[in-house]
CSV table of C-alpha atoms in Angstrom, one decimal:
chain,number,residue,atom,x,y,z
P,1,UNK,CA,110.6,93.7,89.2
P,2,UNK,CA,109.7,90.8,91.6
P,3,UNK,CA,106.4,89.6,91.2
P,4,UNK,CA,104.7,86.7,93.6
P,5,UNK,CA,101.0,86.2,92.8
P,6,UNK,CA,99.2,83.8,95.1
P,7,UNK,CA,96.0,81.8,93.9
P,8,UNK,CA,94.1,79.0,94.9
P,9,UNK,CA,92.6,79.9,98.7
P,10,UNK,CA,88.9,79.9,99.3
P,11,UNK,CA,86.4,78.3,101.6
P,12,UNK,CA,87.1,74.4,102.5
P,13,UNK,CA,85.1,72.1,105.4
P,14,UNK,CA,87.2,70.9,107.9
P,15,UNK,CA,89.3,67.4,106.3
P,16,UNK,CA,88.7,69.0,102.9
P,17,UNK,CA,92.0,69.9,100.7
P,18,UNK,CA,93.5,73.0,98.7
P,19,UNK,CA,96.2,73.3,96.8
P,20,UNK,CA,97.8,76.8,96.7
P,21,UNK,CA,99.8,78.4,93.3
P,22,UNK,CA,102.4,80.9,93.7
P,23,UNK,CA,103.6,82.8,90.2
P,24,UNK,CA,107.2,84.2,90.5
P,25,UNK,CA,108.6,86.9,88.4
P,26,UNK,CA,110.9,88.8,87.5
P,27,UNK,CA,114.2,87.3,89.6
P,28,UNK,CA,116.3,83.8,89.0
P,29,UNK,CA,113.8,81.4,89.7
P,30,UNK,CA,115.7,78.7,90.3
P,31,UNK,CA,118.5,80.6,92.3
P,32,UNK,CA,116.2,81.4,95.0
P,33,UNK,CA,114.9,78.6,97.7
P,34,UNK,CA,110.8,79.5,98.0
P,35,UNK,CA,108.5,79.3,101.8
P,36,UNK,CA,105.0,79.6,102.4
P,37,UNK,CA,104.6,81.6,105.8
P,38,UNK,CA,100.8,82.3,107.7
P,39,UNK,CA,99.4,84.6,109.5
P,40,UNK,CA,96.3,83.7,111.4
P,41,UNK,CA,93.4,86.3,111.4
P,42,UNK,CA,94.9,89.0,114.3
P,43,UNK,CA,97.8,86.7,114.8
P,44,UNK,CA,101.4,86.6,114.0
P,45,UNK,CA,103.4,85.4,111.6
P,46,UNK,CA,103.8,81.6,111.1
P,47,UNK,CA,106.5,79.7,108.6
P,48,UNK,CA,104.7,76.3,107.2
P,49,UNK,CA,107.1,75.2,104.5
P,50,UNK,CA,110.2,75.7,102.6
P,51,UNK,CA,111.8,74.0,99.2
P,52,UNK,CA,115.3,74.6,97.9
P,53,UNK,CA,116.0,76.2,95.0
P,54,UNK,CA,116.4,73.0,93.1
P,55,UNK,CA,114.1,71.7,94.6
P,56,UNK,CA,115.1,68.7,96.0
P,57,UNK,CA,115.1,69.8,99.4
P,58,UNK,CA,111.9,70.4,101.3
P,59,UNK,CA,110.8,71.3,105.0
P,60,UNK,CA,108.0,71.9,107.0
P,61,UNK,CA,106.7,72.9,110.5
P,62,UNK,CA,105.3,70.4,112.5
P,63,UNK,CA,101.8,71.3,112.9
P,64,UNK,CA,101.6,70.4,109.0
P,65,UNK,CA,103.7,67.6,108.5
P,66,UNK,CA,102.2,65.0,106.7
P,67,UNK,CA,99.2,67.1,105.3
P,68,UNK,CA,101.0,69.8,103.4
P,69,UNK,CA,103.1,69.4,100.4
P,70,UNK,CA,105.4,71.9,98.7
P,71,UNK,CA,106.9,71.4,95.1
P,72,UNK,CA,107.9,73.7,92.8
P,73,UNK,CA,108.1,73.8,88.8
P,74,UNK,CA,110.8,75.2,87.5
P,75,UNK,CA,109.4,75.6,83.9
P,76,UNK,CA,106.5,77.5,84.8
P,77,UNK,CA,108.3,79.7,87.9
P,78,UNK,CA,105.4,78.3,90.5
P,79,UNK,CA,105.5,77.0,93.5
P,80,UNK,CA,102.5,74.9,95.1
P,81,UNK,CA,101.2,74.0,98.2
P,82,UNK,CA,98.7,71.2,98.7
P,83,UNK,CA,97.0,70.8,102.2
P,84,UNK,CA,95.3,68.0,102.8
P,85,UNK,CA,93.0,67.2,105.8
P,86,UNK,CA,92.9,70.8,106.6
P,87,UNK,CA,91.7,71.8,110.5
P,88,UNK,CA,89.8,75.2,111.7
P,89,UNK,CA,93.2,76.3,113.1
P,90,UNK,CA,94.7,76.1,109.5
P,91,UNK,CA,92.4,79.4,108.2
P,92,UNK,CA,94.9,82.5,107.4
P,93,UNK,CA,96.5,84.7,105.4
P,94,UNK,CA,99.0,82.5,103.2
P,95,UNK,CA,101.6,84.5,101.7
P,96,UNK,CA,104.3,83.1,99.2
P,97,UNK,CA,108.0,84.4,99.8
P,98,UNK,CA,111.5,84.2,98.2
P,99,UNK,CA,114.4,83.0,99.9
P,100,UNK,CA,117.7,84.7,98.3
P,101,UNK,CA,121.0,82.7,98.6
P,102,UNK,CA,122.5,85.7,101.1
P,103,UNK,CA,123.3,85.1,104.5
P,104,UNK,CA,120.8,85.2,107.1
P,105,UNK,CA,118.6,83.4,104.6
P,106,UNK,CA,115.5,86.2,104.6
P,107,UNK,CA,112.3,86.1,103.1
P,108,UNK,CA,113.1,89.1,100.8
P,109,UNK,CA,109.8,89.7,98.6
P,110,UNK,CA,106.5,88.6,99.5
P,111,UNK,CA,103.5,88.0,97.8
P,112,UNK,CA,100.2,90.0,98.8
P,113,UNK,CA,98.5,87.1,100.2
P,114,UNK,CA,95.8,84.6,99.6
P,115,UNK,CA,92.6,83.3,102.5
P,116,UNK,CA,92.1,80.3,103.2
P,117,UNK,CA,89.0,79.6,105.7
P,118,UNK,CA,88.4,76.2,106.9
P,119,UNK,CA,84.9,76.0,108.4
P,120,UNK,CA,82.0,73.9,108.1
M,1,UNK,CA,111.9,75.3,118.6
M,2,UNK,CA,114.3,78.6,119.0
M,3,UNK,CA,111.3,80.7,120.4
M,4,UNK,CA,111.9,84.2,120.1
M,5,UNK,CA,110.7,87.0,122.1
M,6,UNK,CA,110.8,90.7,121.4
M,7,UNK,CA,110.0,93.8,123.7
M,8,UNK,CA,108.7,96.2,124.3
M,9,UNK,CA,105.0,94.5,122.4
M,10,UNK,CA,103.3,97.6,121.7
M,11,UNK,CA,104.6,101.5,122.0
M,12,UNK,CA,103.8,104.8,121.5
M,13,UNK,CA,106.2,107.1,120.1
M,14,UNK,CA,105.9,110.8,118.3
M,15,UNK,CA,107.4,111.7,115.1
M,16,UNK,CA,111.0,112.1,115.0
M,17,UNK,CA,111.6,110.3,117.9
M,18,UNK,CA,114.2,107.4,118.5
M,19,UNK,CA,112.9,103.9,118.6
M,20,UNK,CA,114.5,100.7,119.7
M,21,UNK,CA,112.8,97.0,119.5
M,22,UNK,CA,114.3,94.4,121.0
M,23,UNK,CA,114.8,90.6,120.2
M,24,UNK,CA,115.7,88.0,122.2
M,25,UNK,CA,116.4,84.3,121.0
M,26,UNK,CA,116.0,81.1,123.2
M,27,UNK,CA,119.3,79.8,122.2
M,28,UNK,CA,122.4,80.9,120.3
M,29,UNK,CA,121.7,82.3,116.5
M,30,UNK,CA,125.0,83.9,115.4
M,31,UNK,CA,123.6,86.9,113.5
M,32,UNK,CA,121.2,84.7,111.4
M,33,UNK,CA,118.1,87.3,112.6
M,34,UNK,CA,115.9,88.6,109.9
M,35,UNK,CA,113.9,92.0,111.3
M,36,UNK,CA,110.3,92.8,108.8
M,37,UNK,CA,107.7,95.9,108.8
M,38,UNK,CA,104.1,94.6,108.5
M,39,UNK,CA,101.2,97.0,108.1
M,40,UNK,CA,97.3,96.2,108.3
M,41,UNK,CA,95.9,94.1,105.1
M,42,UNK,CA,99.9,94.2,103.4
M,43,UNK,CA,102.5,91.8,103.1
M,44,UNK,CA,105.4,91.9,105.1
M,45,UNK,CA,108.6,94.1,104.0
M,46,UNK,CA,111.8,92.8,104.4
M,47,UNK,CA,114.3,95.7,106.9
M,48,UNK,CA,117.4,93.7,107.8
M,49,UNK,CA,119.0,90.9,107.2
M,50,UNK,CA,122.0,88.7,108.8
M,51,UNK,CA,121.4,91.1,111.9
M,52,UNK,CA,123.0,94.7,110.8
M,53,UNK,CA,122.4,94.3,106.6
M,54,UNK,CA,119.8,97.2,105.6
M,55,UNK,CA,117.8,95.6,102.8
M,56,UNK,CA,118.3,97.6,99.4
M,57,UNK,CA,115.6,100.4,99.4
M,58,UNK,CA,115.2,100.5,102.8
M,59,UNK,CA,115.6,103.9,104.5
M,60,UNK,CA,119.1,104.6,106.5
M,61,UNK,CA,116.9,105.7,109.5
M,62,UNK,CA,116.5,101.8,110.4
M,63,UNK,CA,119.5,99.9,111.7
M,64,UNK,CA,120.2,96.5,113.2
M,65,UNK,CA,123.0,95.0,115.7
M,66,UNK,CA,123.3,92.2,117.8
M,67,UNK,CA,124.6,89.0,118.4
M,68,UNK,CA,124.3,85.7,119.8
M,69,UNK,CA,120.9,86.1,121.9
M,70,UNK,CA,120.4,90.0,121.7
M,71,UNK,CA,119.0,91.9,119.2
M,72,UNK,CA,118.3,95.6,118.0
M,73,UNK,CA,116.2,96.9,115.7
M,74,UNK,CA,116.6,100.9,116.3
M,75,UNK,CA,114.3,103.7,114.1
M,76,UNK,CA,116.6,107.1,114.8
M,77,UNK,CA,113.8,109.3,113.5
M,78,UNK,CA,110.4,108.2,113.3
M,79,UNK,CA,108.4,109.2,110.5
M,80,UNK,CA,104.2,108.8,110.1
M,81,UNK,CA,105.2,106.6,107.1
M,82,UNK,CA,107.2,103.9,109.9
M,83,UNK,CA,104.3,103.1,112.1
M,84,UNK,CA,103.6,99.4,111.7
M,85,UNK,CA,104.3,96.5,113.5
M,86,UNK,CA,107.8,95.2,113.3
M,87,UNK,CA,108.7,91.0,113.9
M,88,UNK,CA,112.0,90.0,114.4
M,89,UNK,CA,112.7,86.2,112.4
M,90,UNK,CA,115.6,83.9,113.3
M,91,UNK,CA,117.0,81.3,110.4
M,92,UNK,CA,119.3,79.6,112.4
M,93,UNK,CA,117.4,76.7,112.8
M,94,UNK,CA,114.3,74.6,111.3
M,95,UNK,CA,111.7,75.8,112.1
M,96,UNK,CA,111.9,79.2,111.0
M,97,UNK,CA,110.5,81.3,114.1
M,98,UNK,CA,109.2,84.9,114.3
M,99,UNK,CA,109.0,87.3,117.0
M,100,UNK,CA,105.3,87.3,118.4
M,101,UNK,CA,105.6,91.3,116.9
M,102,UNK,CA,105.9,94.9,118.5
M,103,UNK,CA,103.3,97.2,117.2
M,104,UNK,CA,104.8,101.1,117.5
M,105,UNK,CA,102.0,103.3,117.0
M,106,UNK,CA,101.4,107.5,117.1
M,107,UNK,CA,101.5,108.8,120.9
């Protein structure tokens, strides 16, 4: 069974960082490319960042470019994402998804989510 | 950005009735159009993929087609278990873009 456990959200002041943790399960970790997608509170759906499956590939959207960072480690099946001078319109619902090598390249399994608030 | 835009946003519909959301995509995409269910406080759930590919698990009462620009996402019999909202995704290009979501709800 696939598993995806996000960890690491929480409160943080406006500039402040987190780093988010993503435990995958249960599927060929390394076969699979990995994304971080958002959801603002009441909003839609948001893609941040994506890494390949070896990880030597990485992308983001622009409104986190430069402060975001994802890596992945392949001998613990986790992916990470640090944010760095995070801003009020950062706060949502981060949720941690697995990338299949199929066409159409869909987020297939999804983990439940983690909150991160940025306010002072 | 490939922005994407679906219609109708919201909708009321009864049981058993037939549903149909569209997506529309700002530029070319081939069939590289992702469809997902979403209900309140849960992750999203992966429907189709590549278009018309019904995602192992997924009920046969959800179908996608399309093309190009267009896109369907069609319920043939709605059931109280299918109302949600539904976002259309498109991986054609980087970045990844969603749908801005159609919310079907009980008429």
């Amino acid at each position: 069974e696939v598993q995806l456990l996000e960890s690491g959200g929480g409160l943080v002041q406006p500039g402040g960082s987190l780093r988010l943790s993503c435990a995958a399960s249960g599927f060929s970790f390394t076969n699979n490319a990995m994304s971080w997608v958002r959801q603002a509170p009441g909003k839609g759906l948001q893609w941040v960042s994506s890494i390949s499956g070896s990880g030597v590939n990485t992308f983001y959207a622009d409104s986190v470019k430069g402060r975001f960072m994802i890596s992945r480690d392949t001998s613990k099946n986790m992916v990470y994402l640090q944010m760095n001078s995070l801003r009020v319109e950062d706060t949502a619902v981060y949720f941690c998804a697995k990338v299949p090598q199929v066409r159409g390249d869909p987020f297939e399994y999804w983990g439940q989510g983690i909150l991160v608030t940025v306010s002072s | 950005d490939i922005q994407m835009t679906q219609s109708p946003s919201s909708l009321s519909a009864s049981i058993g009735d037939r549903v149909t959301i569209t997506c529309r995509a700002s530029q070319r995409i081939s069939d590289y159009l992702n469809w997902y269910q979403q209900k309140p406080g849960k992750a999203p759930r992966l429907l189709i993929f590549a278009a018309s590919s019904l995602q192992s698990g997924v009920p046969s009462r959800f179908s996608g087609s399309g093309f190009g620009t267009d896109f369907t996402l069609t319920i043939s019999s709605l059931q109280p278990e299918d109302f949600a909202t539904y976002y259309c995704q498109q991986s054609y290009g980087i970045p990844r873009t969603f749908g801005q979501g159609t919310k079907v709800d009980i008429k």
